[in-house]
Amino acid sequence: MYNTSKYSTLFEPVKIGPVTAPNRFYQVPHCCGMGHIRPQAHAAMRAMKAEGGWGVVSTEETEIHPSSDLSPYAEQRLWDARDIPALRLMTDAVHAKGSLAAVELVHNGNHAANMLTRAPVLAPSDMSVDYAYPKQARAMDISDIREFRRWHRAAARRAKQAGFDVIYVYAGHHMSLPHHFLLPQFNDRSDEYGGSLENRARLIRELLEETHDEVGDTCAVAFRFAVDEMKGIDGMQAHEEGRAVVEMFAEMPDLWDVNVSDWSNDSATTRFQPNDGYQTPYVEFVKKLTTKPVVAVGRLTSPDMMLSMVKRGIVDFIGAARPSIADPFLPQKIRTGRIDEIRECIGCNICVSSDNLGIPIRCTQNPTMGEEWRRGWHPEKIATKGTQEETLVVGGGPAGLECAMQLAKRGYQVTLAEAGKELGGRVLAESRLHGLGAWKRVTDHRIYDLQQRANVQMFMESDLTAEDVIELGIPNVFVASGASWRRDGVGRSNRRPVDITKGMSILTPDNIMAGKLPDNGPVLIYDDDQIYIGGVLAEHLAVAGHQVIFVTPANMVSPWTELTLEQVRIQKSLIEHGVIIHTGQKLAAISDTGCRLACVYSEQLREIKCGSVVMVTERTRHNDLYDTLKVGPSSFETLELIGDAASPGLIADAVYAGHMAARNFEEDPDKVAQQFFRREIVSLQ
Ligand code: ADP
Ligand code: SF4
């Protein structure tokens, strides 16, 4: 335990206009897939952040009007007074924990296609909607702009009625009308709202003034502004117009919340932006131009970096979305001298993927994220043990480690057996690949925790057979034996093994992750998994100097990674590394000199020469041990198969499965069944 007073600066109250935040920890707006359709889940999740010490806790985007309808995505709404009670749940819950509640009002302009409301889409100029959907936005005329300002003012009033302390004007992420008016690429108007920066920024000025006028007596007005589009001279830059905007409005908002745009730059993954604090070079000028408090983000998880950012006068508040998701109790842990216990965000954007799917948020590091209300899970608390004493966890991957850690926290005697030389399973393996080093934080956190506990015994190089498990005589067994990649080509596109001639060298992702590199080139990676690992391997091998040919039945590289905001970066990186990409092709056969591919549309065949093949298709579950134990003579109190051995998925799914198994162990089965989870059921009123 260190001297906690070292970080006392981070726990000073800070005034924001008419309100005062209890400390410098600020959960900036972030989406969560809960929104207006899951208000109780949303309130409980935000309240958990407040309980964990975040002094300001914000909503996600909150639509101000039916002409900004983000359906089918689940964001917040303040279309009219009927939306107030759902948000009141959040403000009451956040206030009960002593924190301030903030709301990010938004009109999304052409970023909202209004699929539910079918309202006309609005923008500064005529243009398509932001994604492939058959609709165009119309240029707002002066009366549209007047109406929009009226909607914004009315929404601010409703936000105040809902109990919010901080109310946002939002010009960021290329996702809001004020931002669209500001950026020349969206705005080719020739009236007083177009042309010069002064004109393009006019709407922002009006919104700041009107929001102040409407609610500024008791609420702080925050301005969220993307100072740089990260497009170089093709976009707004922090040292040019970005700076000019800050100079122009320096003292107008009560708080500057500054970042970079678009969302993929703001929420950059560690794979493409390994440095925590990566936004600092772009935003550090802001505080020099204003006396108002400034909040900034950039995957800030290091307390020393936080302290230094405040002390160097870069920010007043430590902003966080993802670090607060991975560890809602990060501030509390710093305050109470438990830095070693912080679950650091790994920058994988699984949280982002859930919002992009319209489902409640989940997190690789924090399996309780999104489960606060529906399952009643708390990230730092778990019930103490029941009557059983001893537990055995077989397998030290993410599922086994999380299960063992939670069982140990509950007070059971835990024996953890791992076949390999080191703990970590697939996390250890995947984190060896190019760009994924930070993922190791998932196992580092858990191994560290387990090492501190006297009730845990860990055995490496212990590949347990069914006889071994029976001989150990431990009555409660959790089998987290994982899965391995197939070699035979069976996957999404081929439900039968591919015809393979003996001479070709076939590798799987497991071989590469174990350090084996292809002997003969070029290497053809066949990615029928289409999630992320195929693209990672292609980059990994290209960086290691191999000539790589990437073949996928999908119409792009790693299509799933669109959800984590990485797809464009991945394909760009492969192109830049000289990887030859063939999309829309499935593997028909492998000879000793190459592969026969079939077009997924026309079945037309083509031959590609290669020296080795990496098969990225599906995984085979390691369920033999479990199956043998299940039918064997020995009777266990508990025998459970968890993680990838039960259902191969993401690392986040494995951690979640391990957590669930430990939570449910010795719980009343009826309670567990009832708690499958609470649902927010539509009222029939
Ligand atoms: P998950 O993602 O479900 O945690 P992983 O594949 O990451 O799965 O990890 C499974 C771990 O289990 C691997 O490290 C593997 O070595 C280990 N393992 C598999 N079978 C056994 C066994 N019979 N005894 C001990 N460890 C095992
Ligand atoms: Fe961080 Fe990944 Fe959790 Fe998101 S899902 S908060 S990126 S660890």
XYZ file of C-alpha atoms and ligand atoms in Angstrom:
720
model
C 0.000 0.000 0.000
C 1.424 3.353 -1.073
C 0.831 6.755 0.455
C -2.631 7.545 -0.874
C -2.141 11.282 -0.291
C 0.107 11.195 -3.375
C -3.064 11.225 -5.466
C -5.079 13.629 -3.322
C -5.137 16.175 -6.169
C -7.340 13.764 -8.115
C -9.889 13.863 -5.319
C -10.314 17.621 -5.070
C -13.778 18.997 -5.792
C -14.006 21.040 -8.996
C -16.584 23.699 -9.766
C -18.347 23.484 -13.130
C -20.452 26.627 -13.531
C -23.213 26.483 -10.908
C -22.467 22.893 -9.809
C -19.500 21.226 -8.125
C -18.096 17.815 -8.949
C -16.873 15.905 -5.881
C -13.604 14.903 -7.563
C -11.763 14.922 -10.895
C -13.022 11.594 -12.236
C -15.409 12.175 -15.097
C -17.226 9.418 -16.964
C -17.728 11.072 -20.332
C -20.744 10.159 -22.476
C -20.543 6.623 -23.828
C -23.007 4.381 -25.594
C -24.091 1.206 -23.861
C -26.798 -0.446 -25.966
C -29.302 0.098 -23.154
C -30.695 3.506 -23.952
C -34.380 4.331 -23.791
C -35.443 0.695 -24.175
C -33.641 -0.532 -21.024
C -33.889 2.397 -18.580
C -33.513 0.385 -15.371
C -30.427 -1.422 -16.609
C -29.061 1.923 -17.726
C -29.672 3.643 -14.387
C -28.081 0.787 -12.435
C -25.012 0.725 -14.686
C -24.459 4.484 -14.379
C -25.064 4.352 -10.615
C -22.352 1.696 -10.317
C -19.891 4.151 -11.857
C -20.933 6.750 -9.271
C -20.551 4.203 -6.472
C -17.086 3.418 -7.795
C -16.091 7.045 -7.401
C -16.693 8.735 -10.764
C -17.622 12.273 -9.717
C -19.528 13.017 -12.914
C -21.448 10.317 -14.750
C -22.929 10.988 -18.165
C -25.523 9.387 -20.403
C -24.875 8.282 -23.943
C -26.253 10.299 -26.882
C -29.718 11.544 -25.989
C -31.896 12.222 -29.006
C -33.713 15.539 -28.684
C -36.356 15.066 -31.371
C -37.982 12.388 -33.601
C -36.046 13.779 -36.565
C -32.937 12.449 -34.803
C -34.010 8.837 -34.508
C -31.092 6.421 -34.240
C -33.239 3.274 -34.364
C -32.473 0.412 -34.330
C -29.641 1.518 -32.008
C -30.673 1.961 -28.399
C -29.619 5.417 -27.281
C -31.372 7.766 -24.848
C -34.333 9.924 -25.771
C -35.767 13.217 -24.627
C -38.244 13.706 -27.454
C -40.909 14.913 -25.045
C -41.902 14.969 -21.380
C -42.830 11.271 -21.422
C -39.125 10.445 -21.677
C -38.280 12.239 -18.446
C -39.111 9.475 -15.912
C -36.726 6.955 -17.530
C -33.858 9.403 -17.225
C -34.971 10.411 -13.749
C -34.135 6.836 -12.734
C -30.547 7.533 -13.665
C -30.170 10.982 -12.115
C -31.711 9.822 -8.829
C -29.453 6.769 -8.717
C -26.314 8.778 -9.537
C -27.188 11.513 -7.030
C -27.790 8.898 -4.340
C -24.101 7.997 -4.645
C -23.009 11.640 -4.387
C -22.045 12.262 -8.024
C -23.241 14.682 -10.686
C -25.309 13.466 -13.635
C -24.625 14.741 -17.151
C -26.666 14.369 -20.323
C -25.356 14.489 -23.869
C -28.122 16.108 -25.918
C -27.843 15.255 -29.581
C -29.403 15.858 -32.941
C -27.641 13.486 -35.270
C -28.443 15.148 -38.591
C -27.624 12.785 -41.462
C -26.125 10.279 -39.033
C -29.708 9.317 -38.062
C -31.710 7.733 -40.867
C -34.981 8.048 -38.892
C -35.894 4.467 -39.665
C -38.523 4.306 -36.917
C -40.069 7.757 -37.234
C -39.665 8.069 -41.041
C -39.105 11.783 -40.512
C -37.157 13.713 -43.155
C -33.429 13.657 -42.482
C -31.818 17.031 -41.807
C -28.336 18.329 -42.622
C -26.592 21.604 -43.423
C -26.580 20.618 -47.110
C -28.264 18.014 -49.302
C -26.420 14.724 -48.807
C -26.790 10.970 -48.348
C -27.308 9.526 -44.917
C -24.153 8.403 -43.167
C -24.405 4.700 -44.033
C -25.800 2.529 -46.795
C -29.490 3.253 -46.441
C -31.696 4.553 -49.235
C -32.326 8.024 -47.953
C -30.911 11.508 -48.378
C -30.891 14.413 -46.001
C -32.275 17.762 -47.040
C -30.461 21.049 -46.505
C -32.063 22.859 -43.584
C -33.537 26.222 -44.432
C -33.553 29.087 -41.965
C -36.890 28.044 -40.480
C -35.567 24.454 -40.014
C -32.587 25.890 -38.140
C -34.888 27.999 -35.986
C -36.978 24.891 -35.228
C -33.897 22.860 -34.392
C -32.748 25.507 -31.924
C -36.192 25.455 -30.334
C -36.025 21.631 -30.003
C -32.601 21.847 -28.418
C -33.753 24.468 -25.927
C -36.855 22.431 -25.049
C -34.760 19.284 -24.594
C -32.399 21.180 -22.284
C -35.430 22.200 -20.243
C -36.594 18.583 -20.032
C -33.066 17.504 -19.083
C -33.144 19.941 -16.201
C -36.540 18.581 -15.166
C -35.065 15.081 -15.295
C -32.512 16.186 -12.704
C -29.327 16.539 -14.743
C -26.577 18.786 -13.396
C -24.525 19.070 -16.583
C -26.153 19.543 -19.984
C -24.197 19.130 -23.184
C -23.988 20.891 -26.504
C -22.349 18.276 -28.690
C -20.174 18.842 -31.760
C -18.148 15.691 -32.136
C -17.563 12.295 -33.753
C -19.033 13.567 -37.074
C -22.294 12.506 -35.476
C -24.146 15.710 -34.649
C -25.691 18.627 -36.513
C -23.553 21.296 -34.805
C -20.461 19.356 -35.909
C -21.833 18.961 -39.429
C -22.459 22.707 -39.691
C -18.904 23.365 -38.530
C -17.133 21.086 -41.032
C -16.819 22.269 -44.641
C -17.194 18.726 -45.978
C -20.795 18.704 -44.687
C -21.581 22.378 -45.153
C -21.583 24.075 -48.550
C -24.116 26.746 -47.613
C -23.785 30.289 -48.847
C -25.950 31.948 -46.167
C -24.955 33.137 -42.690
C -24.498 29.494 -41.573
C -21.965 28.613 -44.277
C -18.635 29.784 -45.643
C -16.415 31.433 -43.027
C -15.590 29.687 -39.756
C -17.580 32.360 -37.937
C -20.620 31.421 -40.028
C -20.133 27.653 -39.750
C -19.784 28.007 -35.984
C -22.848 30.257 -35.673
C -25.154 27.390 -34.726
C -22.822 26.308 -31.932
C -22.737 29.854 -30.585
C -26.535 30.007 -30.620
C -26.899 26.642 -28.898
C -24.386 27.541 -26.184
C -26.169 30.865 -25.542
C -29.642 29.374 -25.593
C -28.787 26.397 -23.413
C -27.201 28.748 -20.885
C -30.235 30.963 -21.020
C -32.621 28.046 -20.541
C -30.915 26.036 -17.792
C -27.689 27.831 -16.854
C -29.001 29.146 -13.545
C -28.746 25.716 -11.938
C -27.103 23.479 -14.552
C -23.639 23.575 -16.056
C -23.443 23.772 -19.848
C -20.744 21.505 -21.265
C -19.426 21.696 -24.810
C -18.156 18.445 -26.287
C -15.955 19.308 -29.195
C -13.688 17.271 -31.466
C -10.663 19.486 -31.986
C -9.144 17.353 -34.761
C -10.586 15.064 -37.409
C -7.291 13.160 -37.745
C -7.336 13.649 -41.506
C -4.403 16.029 -41.748
C -4.987 18.905 -44.153
C -8.153 17.237 -45.456
C -9.989 17.930 -42.209
C -10.211 20.159 -39.164
C -6.888 20.209 -37.327
C -6.205 20.974 -33.693
C -3.636 23.651 -34.482
C -5.781 25.420 -37.070
C -9.585 25.679 -37.059
C -9.845 23.392 -34.028
C -7.892 25.945 -32.058
C -9.807 28.841 -33.572
C -13.091 27.332 -32.339
C -11.726 27.058 -28.803
C -10.503 30.678 -28.986
C -13.872 31.801 -30.317
C -15.940 30.196 -27.551
C -13.316 30.062 -24.807
C -15.443 31.270 -21.881
C -18.908 30.390 -23.193
C -19.365 26.834 -21.923
C -18.934 25.959 -18.249
C -16.863 22.945 -19.260
C -14.841 21.895 -22.301
C -15.018 18.168 -23.089
C -12.487 17.777 -25.886
C -11.447 14.828 -28.009
C -10.631 13.780 -31.573
C -12.979 12.611 -34.268
C -14.377 10.339 -35.677
C -15.446 7.661 -33.182
C -12.831 5.196 -34.448
C -10.114 7.734 -33.645
C -11.595 8.734 -30.307
C -12.082 5.074 -29.259
C -8.935 3.783 -30.927
C -8.084 0.186 -30.038
C -4.714 -0.804 -28.584
C -4.118 -2.771 -31.777
C -3.814 0.479 -33.710
C -3.100 2.944 -30.933
C -1.065 1.249 -28.227
C -0.317 4.384 -26.202
C -2.557 5.294 -23.291
C -3.064 9.066 -23.228
C -2.858 9.160 -27.024
C -5.162 12.198 -27.348
C -3.068 14.476 -25.166
C -0.979 15.966 -28.019
C -4.198 17.058 -29.741
C -6.056 18.534 -26.782
C -3.354 19.948 -24.532
C -3.661 23.450 -26.004
C -7.275 23.852 -24.861
C -6.659 24.694 -21.235
C -4.297 27.496 -22.186
C -7.151 29.288 -23.937
C -9.879 29.071 -21.304
C -10.356 29.505 -17.586
C -13.164 26.908 -17.679
C -12.499 23.315 -16.602
C -11.370 20.877 -19.282
C -11.945 17.134 -19.527
C -10.123 14.860 -21.960
C -9.860 11.122 -22.628
C -7.442 8.641 -24.225
C -7.759 5.288 -22.391
C -6.372 6.795 -19.197
C -5.774 4.015 -16.680
C -2.484 4.992 -15.053
C -2.929 7.104 -11.892
C 0.516 8.622 -12.372
C -0.367 9.752 -15.864
C -3.667 11.163 -14.552
C -1.898 13.081 -11.824
C 0.690 14.409 -14.212
C -2.001 15.577 -16.664
C -3.669 17.593 -13.914
C -0.413 18.911 -12.493
C 0.909 19.922 -15.906
C -2.261 21.906 -16.517
C -3.528 19.767 -19.406
C -6.885 18.859 -17.848
C -8.992 19.501 -14.773
C -10.901 16.248 -15.104
C -9.738 12.756 -16.014
C -12.209 11.687 -18.666
C -12.954 8.048 -19.267
C -15.411 5.891 -21.082
C -13.651 2.541 -21.522
C -11.488 2.659 -18.368
C -14.700 3.263 -16.404
C -16.355 0.300 -18.126
C -13.457 -2.058 -17.457
C -13.291 -0.858 -13.862
C -16.167 1.195 -12.454
C -14.238 1.292 -9.161
C -11.024 2.720 -10.615
C -11.289 6.004 -8.631
C -12.065 4.187 -5.379
C -9.105 1.878 -5.871
C -6.748 4.825 -6.311
C -8.222 6.576 -3.297
C -7.875 3.548 -1.048
C -4.394 2.488 -2.120
C -5.416 -0.467 -4.284
C -3.919 0.488 -7.644
C -2.744 -3.094 -8.153
C -6.375 -4.175 -8.211
C -7.411 -1.932 -11.111
C -8.793 -3.899 -14.060
C -7.193 -1.990 -16.879
C -9.044 -1.602 -20.142
C -7.321 -3.640 -22.861
C -8.619 -1.461 -25.711
C -10.406 -4.276 -27.556
C -13.694 -2.409 -28.221
C -15.949 -5.337 -27.403
C -17.935 -2.713 -25.471
C -18.300 -0.713 -28.665
C -19.338 -3.800 -30.631
C -22.326 -4.366 -28.354
C -23.607 -0.851 -28.884
C -23.169 -1.340 -32.621
C -25.319 -4.455 -32.341
C -28.004 -2.721 -30.245
C -27.488 -5.088 -27.310
C -26.551 -4.245 -23.720
C -22.916 -3.409 -23.180
C -20.360 -6.085 -22.298
C -16.682 -5.865 -21.519
C -13.803 -8.307 -21.822
C -12.234 -7.218 -18.542
C -15.379 -6.626 -16.508
C -17.902 -9.463 -16.800
C -20.387 -7.635 -14.562
C -20.707 -4.729 -16.990
C -24.302 -4.577 -18.200
C -25.431 -7.084 -15.560
C -25.865 -4.637 -12.656
C -29.653 -4.538 -12.843
C -30.692 -7.639 -14.754
C -28.602 -10.092 -12.723
C -27.783 -7.904 -9.734
C -24.037 -8.334 -10.232
C -21.620 -5.973 -8.538
C -18.075 -5.695 -9.933
C -16.459 -5.758 -6.488
C -18.839 -7.865 -4.420
C -19.755 -11.507 -4.568
C -21.592 -13.703 -2.062
C -19.476 -15.610 0.417
C -19.270 -19.363 0.069
C -21.958 -21.881 0.927
C -21.411 -25.225 2.636
C -18.982 -26.745 0.131
C -15.254 -26.301 0.765
C -13.121 -27.528 -2.095
C -13.176 -26.684 -5.778
C -11.073 -27.740 -8.754
C -10.732 -25.629 -11.882
C -9.190 -27.423 -14.852
C -7.635 -25.021 -17.338
C -6.017 -21.650 -16.783
C -7.363 -19.675 -19.741
C -9.647 -16.666 -19.289
C -12.639 -18.808 -18.228
C -10.676 -20.872 -15.717
C -8.817 -17.888 -14.287
C -11.965 -15.820 -13.776
C -13.820 -18.786 -12.288
C -10.932 -19.563 -9.928
C -10.563 -15.927 -8.896
C -14.250 -15.516 -8.066
C -14.423 -18.861 -6.253
C -11.424 -17.808 -4.204
C -13.037 -14.452 -3.430
C -16.072 -16.339 -2.183
C -13.823 -18.216 0.237
C -13.565 -21.695 -1.282
C -10.357 -23.678 -1.399
C -9.372 -23.492 -5.061
C -7.080 -25.843 -6.937
C -6.264 -24.619 -10.431
C -4.584 -27.070 -12.820
C -3.125 -25.973 -16.137
C -1.608 -28.274 -18.745
C 0.758 -25.637 -20.121
C 3.906 -24.152 -18.648
C 2.163 -20.816 -18.060
C -1.309 -19.644 -17.178
C -3.346 -17.653 -19.679
C -4.660 -20.071 -22.321
C -5.807 -18.334 -25.471
C -5.135 -14.880 -24.018
C -1.493 -15.720 -23.567
C -1.403 -17.112 -27.098
C -3.280 -14.293 -28.810
C -1.386 -11.573 -26.969
C 1.811 -12.813 -28.644
C 0.444 -11.706 -31.994
C 1.263 -8.377 -33.574
C -0.819 -5.595 -32.011
C -2.512 -7.648 -29.299
C 0.068 -7.317 -26.509
C -2.263 -5.276 -24.258
C -4.775 -8.138 -24.169
C -2.514 -9.884 -21.686
C -3.885 -7.526 -19.060
C -6.885 -9.899 -18.875
C -4.772 -12.695 -17.428
C -2.233 -10.497 -15.620
C -5.009 -9.012 -13.488
C -6.400 -12.403 -12.568
C -3.092 -14.173 -11.990
C -1.962 -11.340 -9.718
C -5.174 -11.602 -7.716
C -4.898 -15.387 -7.393
C -1.279 -15.135 -6.276
C -2.317 -12.965 -3.332
C -4.737 -15.531 -1.936
C -3.843 -18.167 0.614
C -6.801 -20.363 -0.370
C -5.533 -20.922 -3.926
C -3.127 -23.548 -5.202
C -2.003 -23.382 -8.807
C -0.324 -26.228 -10.695
C 1.305 -25.789 -14.080
C 2.241 -28.590 -16.504
C -0.648 -30.580 -15.075
C -2.557 -32.021 -17.984
C -5.234 -33.805 -15.980
C -6.854 -37.018 -17.182
C -10.226 -38.197 -15.898
C -8.386 -40.612 -13.562
C -6.313 -37.716 -12.200
C -9.427 -35.674 -11.494
C -11.166 -38.566 -9.768
C -8.053 -39.347 -7.757
C -7.859 -35.761 -6.501
C -11.228 -36.374 -4.852
C -12.358 -32.748 -5.055
C -16.150 -32.798 -5.240
C -16.695 -29.597 -7.237
C -15.087 -29.477 -10.650
C -15.157 -26.734 -13.270
C -13.692 -27.785 -16.594
C -12.383 -24.832 -18.635
C -10.345 -26.810 -21.116
C -10.772 -24.489 -24.083
C -10.834 -25.235 -27.778
C -8.411 -25.447 -30.668
C -8.556 -24.398 -34.304
C -9.495 -27.009 -36.897
C -7.148 -28.008 -39.679
C -9.593 -29.659 -42.101
C -11.251 -26.577 -43.623
C -14.684 -27.106 -42.043
C -16.191 -23.707 -41.307
C -18.962 -21.327 -42.281
C -18.599 -22.009 -45.996
C -17.525 -25.658 -46.115
C -19.534 -27.997 -43.919
C -17.423 -30.950 -45.153
C -13.622 -31.297 -44.902
C -11.757 -29.767 -47.805
C -9.896 -32.122 -50.145
C -6.240 -31.733 -49.100
C -3.294 -33.326 -50.935
C -0.652 -34.576 -48.531
C 2.326 -32.468 -49.720
C 1.002 -29.078 -48.558
C 2.033 -27.678 -45.182
C -1.148 -26.795 -43.261
C -0.981 -24.672 -40.139
C -3.646 -23.461 -37.742
C -3.765 -20.214 -35.738
C -2.708 -22.284 -32.693
C 0.530 -23.256 -34.464
C 1.387 -19.645 -35.312
C 0.503 -18.456 -31.801
C 2.756 -21.157 -30.401
C 5.594 -19.589 -32.368
C 5.695 -21.848 -35.433
C 6.182 -19.921 -38.649
C 5.426 -21.292 -42.131
C 8.426 -23.012 -43.727
C 7.421 -22.317 -47.306
C 5.977 -19.229 -48.910
C 3.915 -17.616 -50.032
C 1.538 -18.260 -47.121
C -2.137 -18.437 -47.961
C -4.393 -17.547 -45.029
C -7.869 -18.899 -45.533
C -10.196 -16.913 -43.256
C -13.629 -18.437 -43.064
C -13.941 -17.388 -39.410
C -14.349 -13.782 -40.554
C -14.053 -12.390 -37.024
C -10.638 -10.916 -36.107
C -7.935 -13.577 -35.829
C -7.442 -14.104 -39.592
C -6.606 -10.425 -40.137
C -4.338 -10.385 -37.093
C -2.409 -13.428 -38.375
C -2.042 -11.902 -41.837
C -0.551 -8.769 -40.334
C 1.604 -10.787 -37.931
C 3.097 -12.913 -40.715
C 3.538 -9.964 -43.077
C 5.368 -8.016 -40.357
C 7.559 -11.095 -39.808
C 8.577 -10.861 -43.482
C 6.348 -13.491 -45.100
C 4.605 -13.007 -48.386
C 0.921 -13.380 -47.485
C -2.117 -14.117 -49.618
C -5.382 -13.554 -47.749
C -8.453 -15.419 -48.976
C -11.918 -15.068 -47.496
C -15.472 -15.901 -48.569
C -16.493 -12.574 -46.997
C -16.620 -9.406 -49.049
C -13.939 -7.690 -46.941
C -11.159 -8.586 -44.501
C -12.418 -9.414 -40.972
C -15.969 -8.073 -41.478
C -16.872 -8.519 -37.806
C -14.364 -5.849 -36.874
C -16.602 -3.180 -38.357
C -18.307 -3.493 -34.972
C -15.077 -2.688 -33.109
C -14.368 0.260 -35.447
C -11.238 -1.455 -36.785
C -12.139 -2.928 -40.157
C -10.869 -0.067 -42.316
C -7.619 0.097 -40.380
C -7.110 -3.653 -40.704
C -7.653 -3.766 -44.449
C -5.494 -0.651 -44.911
C -2.701 -2.197 -42.866
C -2.784 -5.448 -44.858
C -2.661 -3.533 -48.129
C 0.249 -1.442 -46.837
C 2.089 -4.601 -45.774
C 1.788 -5.985 -49.284
C -0.758 -8.689 -48.450
C -2.610 -9.870 -51.556
C -6.332 -9.973 -50.740
C -8.947 -12.167 -52.441
C -12.512 -11.642 -51.166
C -15.627 -13.606 -52.090
C -13.591 -16.811 -52.539
C -13.980 -20.089 -50.729
C -11.535 -22.910 -50.510
C -12.433 -25.767 -52.875
C -9.316 -27.963 -52.604
C -5.642 -27.901 -51.646
C -2.979 -29.486 -53.841
C 0.721 -29.818 -53.058
C 1.442 -26.582 -54.964
C -1.459 -24.327 -54.100
C -5.187 -23.852 -53.514
C -8.227 -24.102 -55.718
C -10.686 -21.334 -54.915
C -14.341 -21.054 -55.895
C -16.114 -17.727 -56.305
C -18.892 -17.633 -53.671
C -21.265 -16.061 -56.208
C -20.507 -17.807 -59.516
C -18.659 -20.983 -58.385
C -16.029 -20.060 -60.975
C -12.746 -21.822 -60.095
C -9.232 -20.429 -59.986
C -5.853 -21.769 -58.854
C -3.518 -19.848 -56.527
C 0.040 -21.027 -55.963
C 1.324 -21.066 -52.386
C 3.845 -22.861 -50.180
C 1.745 -23.224 -47.035
C -1.795 -22.657 -45.834
C -3.056 -21.256 -42.531
C -6.554 -22.526 -41.894
C -8.722 -20.049 -39.948
C -12.129 -21.661 -39.880
C -13.739 -23.061 -36.725
C -12.682 -24.376 -33.357
C -13.031 -27.845 -31.872
C -14.102 -27.930 -28.251
C -11.910 -29.749 -25.745
C -14.779 -31.543 -24.058
C -13.324 -35.078 -23.810
C -12.308 -34.754 -20.163
C -15.709 -33.405 -19.196
C -17.581 -36.057 -21.211
C -15.534 -38.859 -19.636
C -16.094 -37.535 -16.130
C -19.777 -37.060 -16.780
C -20.463 -40.680 -17.710
C -17.852 -42.170 -15.370
C -18.510 -43.966 -12.088
C -17.505 -41.085 -9.854
C -20.205 -38.722 -8.714
C -19.350 -35.085 -8.243
C -21.344 -32.513 -6.326
C -20.658 -30.173 -9.233
C -19.285 -30.884 -12.663
C -19.507 -27.988 -15.069
C -18.059 -27.303 -18.502
C -17.347 -23.609 -19.057
C -15.812 -21.164 -21.490
C -14.629 -22.081 -24.958
C -14.874 -25.774 -24.128
C -18.624 -25.270 -23.736
C -19.167 -22.727 -26.505
C -16.255 -21.144 -28.360
C -16.593 -17.378 -28.586
C -14.810 -14.181 -27.674
C -12.406 -13.851 -24.744
C -15.156 -11.696 -23.219
C -17.515 -14.686 -23.402
C -15.010 -16.979 -21.703
C -14.451 -14.532 -18.840
C -18.193 -14.107 -18.509
C -18.787 -17.862 -18.408
C -16.145 -18.283 -15.708
C -17.702 -15.506 -13.682
C -21.210 -16.873 -14.055
C -20.171 -20.364 -12.964
C -18.514 -19.027 -9.813
C -21.480 -16.769 -8.979
C -24.075 -19.482 -9.465
C -22.163 -22.147 -7.565
C -24.181 -23.254 -4.524
C -26.860 -20.712 -5.261
C -30.463 -21.805 -4.867
C -31.308 -23.292 -8.318
C -34.714 -21.618 -8.276
C -33.127 -18.268 -7.646
C -30.611 -18.857 -10.407
C -33.422 -19.846 -12.774
C -35.517 -16.813 -11.847
C -32.518 -14.633 -12.214
C -31.830 -15.968 -15.689
C -32.195 -12.351 -15.932
C -34.687 -9.665 -15.214
C -36.229 -8.200 -18.301
C -37.646 -4.764 -18.971
C -40.974 -5.659 -20.477
C -42.882 -3.224 -22.647
C -45.861 -1.704 -20.851
C -49.187 -2.430 -22.511
C -50.624 0.894 -21.436
P -11.112 -20.487 -22.265
O -11.127 -19.342 -23.221
O -12.402 -21.214 -22.189
O -10.583 -20.100 -20.935
P -8.542 -21.445 -23.290
O -8.353 -22.292 -24.500
O -8.055 -20.067 -23.290
O -10.099 -21.546 -22.905
O -7.842 -22.126 -22.071
C -7.993 -23.452 -21.780
C -6.789 -23.874 -20.977
O -7.052 -25.146 -20.428
C -5.526 -24.011 -21.800
O -4.512 -23.218 -21.221
C -5.186 -25.504 -21.737
O -3.803 -25.743 -21.679
C -5.867 -25.925 -20.472
N -6.288 -27.331 -20.423
C -7.024 -28.000 -21.333
N -7.252 -29.267 -20.942
C -6.657 -29.401 -19.741
C -6.517 -30.479 -18.817
N -7.061 -31.661 -19.052
N -5.815 -30.261 -17.675
C -5.284 -29.046 -17.404
N -5.383 -28.011 -18.253
C -6.047 -28.178 -19.405
Fe -11.819 -1.820 -22.554
Fe -12.355 -3.932 -24.061
Fe -13.698 -3.526 -21.778
Fe -14.163 -1.959 -23.850
S -14.547 -4.155 -23.724
S -13.838 -1.319 -21.753
S -12.150 -1.803 -24.750
S -11.543 -3.969 -21.988
